[in-house]
Short mmCIF file of C-alpha atoms and ligand atoms in Angstrom, two decimals:
data_model
loop_
_atom_site.label_atom_id
_atom_site.label_comp_id
_atom_site.label_asym_id
_atom_site.label_seq_id
_atom_site.Cartn_x
_atom_site.Cartn_y
_atom_site.Cartn_z
CA UNK L 967 -182.23 84.33 -26.18
CA UNK L 968 -185.53 85.35 -27.73
CA UNK L 969 -185.54 88.74 -29.39
CA UNK L 970 -187.99 90.34 -27.03
CA UNK L 971 -186.12 88.99 -24.03
CA UNK L 972 -182.92 90.49 -25.35
CA UNK L 973 -184.66 93.82 -25.85
CA UNK L 974 -186.09 93.64 -22.36
CA UNK L 975 -182.66 92.95 -20.87
CA UNK L 976 -181.16 95.86 -22.82
CA UNK L 977 -183.92 98.15 -21.67
CA UNK L 978 -183.38 97.14 -18.05
CA UNK L 979 -179.67 97.81 -18.37
CA UNK L 980 -180.39 101.21 -19.90
CA UNK L 981 -182.81 102.09 -17.09
CA UNK L 982 -180.11 101.19 -14.54
CA UNK L 983 -177.62 103.47 -16.30
CA UNK L 984 -180.26 106.21 -16.38
CA UNK L 985 -180.95 105.89 -12.69
CA UNK L 986 -177.24 105.98 -11.89
CA UNK L 987 -176.69 108.99 -14.16
CA UNK L 988 -179.53 110.90 -12.49
CA UNK L 989 -178.20 110.27 -8.98
CA UNK L 990 -175.10 112.29 -9.97
CA UNK L 991 -177.20 115.35 -10.79
CA UNK L 992 -178.36 117.42 -7.85
CA UNK L 993 -181.18 119.42 -9.42
CA UNK L 994 -183.12 118.59 -12.57
CA UNK L 995 -185.41 121.29 -13.94
CA UNK L 996 -187.60 121.30 -17.05
CA UNK L 997 -188.67 124.43 -18.93
CA UNK L 998 -192.13 124.20 -20.45
CA UNK L 999 -194.88 126.29 -22.02
CA UNK L 1000 -198.27 125.82 -23.59
CA UNK L 1001 -197.17 126.99 -27.01
CA UNK L 1002 -194.13 127.59 -29.16
CA UNK L 1003 -192.29 130.83 -29.70
CA UNK L 1004 -192.77 132.19 -26.17
CA UNK L 1005 -189.07 131.91 -25.30
CA UNK L 1006 -188.61 128.50 -23.70
CA UNK L 1007 -185.29 127.77 -25.32
CA UNK L 1008 -184.16 131.34 -24.65
CA UNK L 1009 -185.11 130.83 -21.01
CA UNK L 1010 -183.43 127.42 -20.82
CA UNK L 1011 -180.08 128.71 -22.12
CA UNK L 1012 -180.15 131.90 -20.06
CA UNK L 1013 -181.12 130.12 -16.84
CA UNK L 1014 -178.36 127.58 -17.49
CA UNK L 1015 -175.88 130.38 -18.08
CA UNK L 1016 -177.15 132.12 -14.94
CA UNK L 1017 -176.50 128.99 -12.86
CA UNK L 1018 -173.08 128.66 -14.49
CA UNK L 1019 -172.26 132.30 -13.67
CA UNK L 1020 -173.11 131.59 -10.02
CA UNK L 1021 -170.46 128.87 -10.08
CA UNK L 1022 -172.71 125.83 -10.45
CA UNK L 1023 -171.81 123.02 -12.84
CA UNK L 1024 -174.59 122.95 -15.38
CA UNK L 1025 -175.88 120.92 -18.30
CA UNK L 1026 -178.67 121.38 -20.83
CA UNK L 1027 -180.63 118.57 -22.38
CA UNK L 1028 -182.51 119.55 -25.52
CA UNK L 1029 -185.64 117.42 -25.27
CA UNK L 1030 -187.36 119.25 -28.14
CA UNK L 1031 -186.61 116.42 -30.50
CA UNK L 1032 -188.52 117.80 -33.49
CA UNK L 1033 -187.19 121.35 -33.11
CA UNK L 1034 -183.80 121.09 -31.43
CA UNK L 1035 -182.86 124.79 -31.06
CA UNK L 1036 -180.54 124.68 -28.05
CA UNK L 1037 -177.41 124.15 -30.16
CA UNK L 1038 -178.38 127.04 -32.39
CA UNK L 1039 -178.95 129.40 -29.45
CA UNK L 1040 -175.58 128.54 -27.97
CA UNK L 1041 -173.75 129.04 -31.27
CA UNK L 1042 -173.05 125.31 -31.41
CA UNK L 1043 -174.85 124.41 -34.62
CA UNK L 1044 -172.58 122.33 -36.81
CA UNK L 1045 -170.90 120.77 -33.77
CA UNK L 1046 -171.02 116.98 -33.50
CA UNK L 1047 -170.55 114.44 -30.72
CA UNK L 1048 -166.79 114.41 -30.29
CA UNK L 1049 -166.04 111.82 -27.66
CA UNK L 1050 -167.43 108.63 -26.32
CA UNK L 1051 -168.06 108.27 -22.62
CA UNK L 1052 -168.31 105.26 -20.34
CA UNK L 1053 -171.97 104.67 -21.27
CA UNK L 1054 -171.95 105.94 -24.84
CA UNK L 1055 -171.61 109.64 -25.56
CA UNK L 1056 -169.97 112.61 -23.90
CA UNK L 1057 -172.01 115.83 -23.89
CA UNK L 1058 -170.72 118.55 -26.20
CA UNK L 1059 -169.02 121.37 -24.30
CA UNK L 1060 -170.11 125.00 -24.74
CA UNK L 1061 -167.21 127.45 -24.37
CA UNK L 1062 -168.66 128.51 -20.99
CA UNK L 1063 -168.30 124.95 -19.70
CA UNK L 1064 -172.02 124.12 -19.92
CA UNK L 1065 -172.49 120.49 -21.02
CA UNK L 1066 -174.99 120.20 -23.84
CA UNK L 1067 -176.78 117.33 -25.55
CA UNK L 1068 -179.12 117.74 -28.46
CA UNK L 1069 -180.29 115.69 -31.38
CA UNK L 1070 -178.82 118.52 -33.49
CA UNK L 1071 -175.35 117.08 -32.71
CA UNK L 1072 -176.36 113.81 -34.35
CA UNK L 1073 -178.15 115.12 -37.42
CA UNK L 1074 -176.46 115.22 -40.81
CA UNK L 1075 -177.36 118.82 -41.54
CA UNK L 1076 -178.89 121.39 -39.20
CA UNK L 1077 -182.01 121.71 -41.39
CA UNK L 1078 -182.77 117.99 -41.56
CA UNK L 1079 -186.47 117.80 -40.62
CA UNK L 1080 -187.24 115.49 -37.76
CA UNK L 1081 -190.59 113.77 -38.22
CA UNK L 1082 -190.98 111.09 -35.60
CA UNK L 1083 -193.78 109.51 -33.75
CA UNK L 1084 -194.05 109.46 -29.98
CA UNK L 1085 -192.28 106.19 -29.14
CA UNK L 1086 -189.16 107.20 -31.06
CA UNK L 1087 -189.01 110.56 -29.31
CA UNK L 1088 -189.15 108.75 -25.98
CA UNK L 1089 -186.34 106.45 -27.12
CA UNK L 1090 -184.11 109.43 -27.93
CA UNK L 1091 -184.80 111.17 -24.63
CA UNK L 1092 -184.16 107.93 -22.73
CA UNK L 1093 -180.86 107.51 -24.54
CA UNK L 1094 -179.84 111.09 -23.78
CA UNK L 1095 -180.52 110.53 -20.10
CA UNK L 1096 -178.99 107.07 -19.88
CA UNK L 1097 -176.13 106.95 -22.34
CA UNK L 1098 -174.75 110.47 -22.10
CA UNK L 1099 -172.08 110.84 -19.45
CA UNK L 1100 -173.37 113.97 -17.73
CA UNK L 1101 -171.14 113.25 -14.73
CA UNK L 1102 -171.66 115.22 -11.52
CA UNK L 1103 -173.79 118.30 -12.10
CA UNK L 1104 -175.47 120.83 -9.85
CA UNK L 1105 -178.12 121.61 -12.46
CA UNK L 1106 -179.53 119.90 -15.52
CA UNK L 1107 -181.93 122.10 -17.47
CA UNK L 1108 -184.27 120.28 -19.81
CA UNK L 1109 -185.70 122.26 -22.71
CA UNK L 1110 -189.08 120.78 -23.62
CA UNK L 1111 -191.12 121.24 -26.80
CA UNK L 1112 -194.32 123.28 -26.51
CA UNK L 1113 -197.54 121.82 -25.27
CA UNK L 1114 -198.44 118.62 -23.59
CA UNK L 1115 -197.12 116.10 -26.09
CA UNK L 1116 -195.08 112.95 -25.54
CA UNK L 1117 -191.82 114.55 -24.48
CA UNK L 1118 -192.90 116.16 -21.20
CA UNK L 1119 -194.66 112.95 -20.22
CA UNK L 1120 -191.54 110.90 -21.06
CA UNK L 1121 -189.30 113.25 -19.11
CA UNK L 1122 -191.65 113.02 -16.14
CA UNK L 1123 -191.69 109.24 -16.27
CA UNK L 1124 -187.96 108.80 -16.87
CA UNK L 1125 -186.93 111.23 -14.13
CA UNK L 1126 -189.23 110.50 -11.20
CA UNK L 1127 -187.24 112.90 -8.99
CA UNK L 1128 -187.49 115.86 -11.38
CA UNK L 1129 -187.17 118.85 -9.05
CA UNK L 1130 -189.58 121.10 -10.84
CA UNK L 1131 -190.74 122.90 -13.94
CA UNK L 1132 -190.42 126.53 -14.93
CA UNK L 1133 -193.38 127.68 -17.00
CA UNK L 1134 -192.74 130.38 -19.58
CA UNK L 1135 -195.54 132.56 -20.88
CA UNK L 1136 -196.08 135.80 -22.75
CA UNK L 1137 -198.34 138.37 -21.08
CA UNK L 1138 -201.48 138.04 -23.24
CA UNK L 1139 -204.64 136.34 -22.08
CA UNK L 1140 -204.54 133.55 -24.68
CA UNK L 1141 -201.07 132.61 -23.53
CA UNK L 1142 -202.38 132.46 -20.00
CA UNK L 1143 -204.91 129.82 -20.93
CA UNK L 1144 -201.94 127.73 -22.01
CA UNK L 1145 -200.26 128.30 -18.64
CA UNK L 1146 -203.14 126.50 -17.01
CA UNK L 1147 -202.65 123.55 -19.38
CA UNK L 1148 -198.93 123.44 -18.53
CA UNK L 1149 -199.75 123.48 -14.85
CA UNK L 1150 -202.15 120.60 -15.43
CA UNK L 1151 -199.39 118.73 -17.22
CA UNK L 1152 -196.95 119.31 -14.35
CA UNK L 1153 -199.62 117.96 -12.03
CA UNK L 1154 -199.98 114.82 -14.13
CA UNK L 1155 -196.19 114.43 -14.12
CA UNK L 1156 -196.27 114.87 -10.35
CA UNK L 1157 -193.69 117.63 -10.54
CA UNK L 1158 -193.77 120.89 -8.56
CA UNK L 1159 -194.03 124.17 -10.45
CA UNK L 1160 -191.00 126.25 -9.48
CA UNK L 1161 -192.63 129.32 -10.91
CA UNK L 1162 -193.96 131.26 -13.85
CA UNK L 1163 -191.74 133.52 -15.93
CA UNK L 1164 -193.34 136.20 -18.08
CA UNK L 1165 -191.30 136.70 -21.23
CA UNK L 1166 -191.63 139.40 -23.89
CA UNK L 1167 -193.10 141.59 -21.20
CA UNK L 1168 -192.74 145.18 -22.43
CA UNK L 1169 -190.11 146.37 -24.89
CA UNK L 1170 -186.88 148.03 -23.86
CA UNK L 1171 -186.09 150.48 -26.59
CA UNK L 1172 -182.90 152.49 -26.82
CA UNK L 1173 -183.29 155.50 -29.11
CA UNK L 1174 -180.59 155.23 -31.79
CA UNK L 1175 -180.34 159.06 -31.96
CA UNK L 1176 -180.27 160.21 -28.36
CA UNK L 1177 -179.55 156.94 -26.52
CA UNK L 1178 -182.56 157.41 -24.25
CA UNK L 1179 -183.90 154.11 -22.93
CA UNK L 1180 -187.70 153.79 -22.97
CA UNK L 1181 -189.90 150.91 -21.95
CA UNK L 1182 -192.84 150.37 -24.31
CA UNK L 1183 -195.83 148.29 -23.30
CA UNK L 1184 -196.03 146.17 -26.45
CA UNK L 1185 -197.95 142.97 -25.71
CA UNK L 1186 -199.19 144.10 -22.32
CA UNK L 1187 -197.70 143.29 -18.98
CA UNK L 1188 -198.48 141.52 -15.78
CA UNK L 1189 -200.58 138.60 -17.06
CA UNK L 1190 -198.06 136.01 -15.85
CA UNK L 1191 -197.89 137.59 -12.43
CA UNK L 1192 -201.69 137.69 -12.22
CA UNK L 1193 -202.11 134.02 -13.07
CA UNK L 1194 -199.29 133.06 -10.68
CA UNK L 1195 -201.09 135.00 -7.95
CA UNK L 1196 -204.44 133.39 -8.73
CA UNK L 1197 -202.96 129.91 -8.61
CA UNK L 1198 -200.72 130.54 -5.62
CA UNK L 1199 -197.53 129.83 -7.60
CA UNK L 1200 -194.24 131.72 -7.37
CA UNK L 1201 -193.77 134.47 -9.94
CA UNK L 1202 -190.22 134.42 -11.26
CA UNK L 1203 -190.29 137.81 -12.95
CA UNK L 1204 -190.75 139.65 -16.21
CA UNK L 1205 -188.27 139.48 -19.07
CA UNK L 1206 -188.70 142.44 -21.41
CA UNK L 1207 -188.30 142.16 -25.16
CA UNK L 1208 -184.80 143.12 -26.12
CA UNK L 1209 -183.44 142.97 -29.66
CA UNK L 1210 -180.06 141.96 -28.28
CA UNK L 1211 -181.47 138.60 -27.11
CA UNK L 1212 -181.72 137.05 -30.60
CA UNK L 1213 -178.51 138.84 -31.64
CA UNK L 1214 -176.55 137.34 -28.75
CA UNK L 1215 -177.86 133.86 -29.34
CA UNK L 1216 -176.71 134.17 -32.96
CA UNK L 1217 -173.26 135.01 -31.60
CA UNK L 1218 -173.35 131.98 -29.32
CA UNK L 1219 -173.17 133.70 -25.97
CA UNK L 1220 -176.39 133.80 -23.96
CA UNK L 1221 -177.70 137.27 -23.22
CA UNK L 1222 -177.16 137.06 -19.42
CA UNK L 1223 -173.44 136.69 -20.01
CA UNK L 1224 -173.14 139.07 -22.95
CA UNK L 1225 -175.24 141.94 -21.54
CA UNK L 1226 -175.28 141.22 -17.79
CA UNK L 1227 -176.38 144.73 -16.79
CA UNK L 1228 -179.40 145.01 -19.08
CA UNK L 1229 -182.88 144.81 -17.51
CA UNK L 1230 -183.64 141.45 -19.19
CA UNK L 1231 -180.37 139.90 -17.97
CA UNK L 1232 -180.99 141.21 -14.45
CA UNK L 1233 -184.46 139.68 -14.53
CA UNK L 1234 -183.03 136.30 -15.63
CA UNK L 1235 -180.43 136.45 -12.85
CA UNK L 1236 -183.12 137.28 -10.32
CA UNK L 1237 -185.16 134.27 -11.51
CA UNK L 1238 -182.05 132.07 -11.13
CA UNK L 1239 -181.58 133.26 -7.55
CA UNK L 1240 -185.24 132.61 -6.71
CA UNK L 1241 -185.02 129.08 -8.13
CA UNK L 1242 -181.83 128.33 -6.19
CA UNK L 1243 -183.36 129.65 -2.99
CA UNK L 1244 -186.53 127.61 -3.44
CA UNK L 1245 -184.66 124.39 -4.21
CA UNK L 1246 -182.12 124.80 -1.42
CA UNK L 1247 -184.89 125.43 1.09
CA UNK L 1248 -186.59 122.18 0.09
CA UNK L 1249 -183.58 119.82 -0.01
N1 ADP U 1405 -187.26 138.61 -24.34
C1 ADP U 1405 -187.00 138.47 -25.64
N2 ADP U 1405 -186.65 139.56 -26.40
C2 ADP U 1405 -186.41 139.44 -27.71
N3 ADP U 1405 -186.47 138.28 -28.40
C3 ADP U 1405 -186.80 137.19 -27.71
C4 ADP U 1405 -187.07 137.20 -26.30
N4 ADP U 1405 -187.36 135.95 -25.91
C5 ADP U 1405 -187.27 135.16 -27.01
N5 ADP U 1405 -186.93 135.90 -28.09
C6 ADP U 1405 -186.79 135.43 -29.48
O1 ADP U 1405 -188.02 134.84 -29.87
C7 ADP U 1405 -187.82 133.70 -30.66
C8 ADP U 1405 -188.51 132.49 -30.02
O2 ADP U 1405 -187.88 132.17 -28.81
P1 ADP U 1405 -187.57 130.66 -28.38
O3 ADP U 1405 -186.77 130.72 -27.15
O4 ADP U 1405 -187.03 129.90 -29.53
O5 ADP U 1405 -189.05 130.16 -28.06
P2 ADP U 1405 -189.61 128.65 -27.82
O6 ADP U 1405 -188.45 127.80 -27.41
O7 ADP U 1405 -190.63 128.82 -26.75
O8 ADP U 1405 -190.20 128.23 -29.12
C9 ADP U 1405 -186.31 133.53 -30.78
O9 ADP U 1405 -185.87 134.09 -31.99
C10 ADP U 1405 -185.76 134.32 -29.60
O10 ADP U 1405 -184.47 134.85 -29.85
MG1 MG U 1406 -187.70 125.99 -28.22
#
């Protein structure tokens, strides 16, 4: 067979596996934002943990190929693919039972820089969807890189029945401009916006001397809710800044599980409930 014919046949086989894999997953949700550092990966792991805590079987796909942080935030850096599955790889299991796949599990060292062009990124994401044995899942959360680059487009094309995107923003006005771009992207991908989550919204500060808890308005508040209102999109809530969030991810247990009664964890759990309600009402 000619080389390109062989490649075409392989690609068709892979797309069949991908389609089959996706039929086993009930809800597929991507987390996106206009820019980096707003808390997408934090949101992806805490939403996933929130679904898990409600008893749903859950997986996370790290589609941020050039900055694969999911493993780090789940305390799984240094882990490697351990088993092969029927189509290629088995996801790596977090101690909570969340199934995780990230390029980090395939890299030699965690700080290996990943400098790839678009087509290669698409190849990796396609492989992670087709050749990883996700098995039956209630939720697959896909952590996207910032912006409107190749990855969101690839995810949109490879998963035509993507159930929706969650858009993460910080409260400032500049961030809100990016929200509009993300919404435009979701539109191009033909995917519904499940809602907007405002992260780093106010600072919860516990006084080390007297233990008094104060909320400080650090970067402003309410911008995400305002833009959601203007655009007629659901507002999924405000997640305050909490120093325990980065601490917990260093320890490998997402904040919602480690500090379930804190205001930020309660806000994440509320967002999880709203997403479940919205999806269940539509199916
Ligand atoms: N609500 C929050 N409170 C405190 N730190 C946060 C909060 N949200 C995110 N962070 C921290 O901010 C940094 C960037 O978050 P991350 O989730 O990696 O953003 P992104 O994936 O959008 O680049 C991380 O160190 C994370 O622990
Ligand atoms: Mg990230």
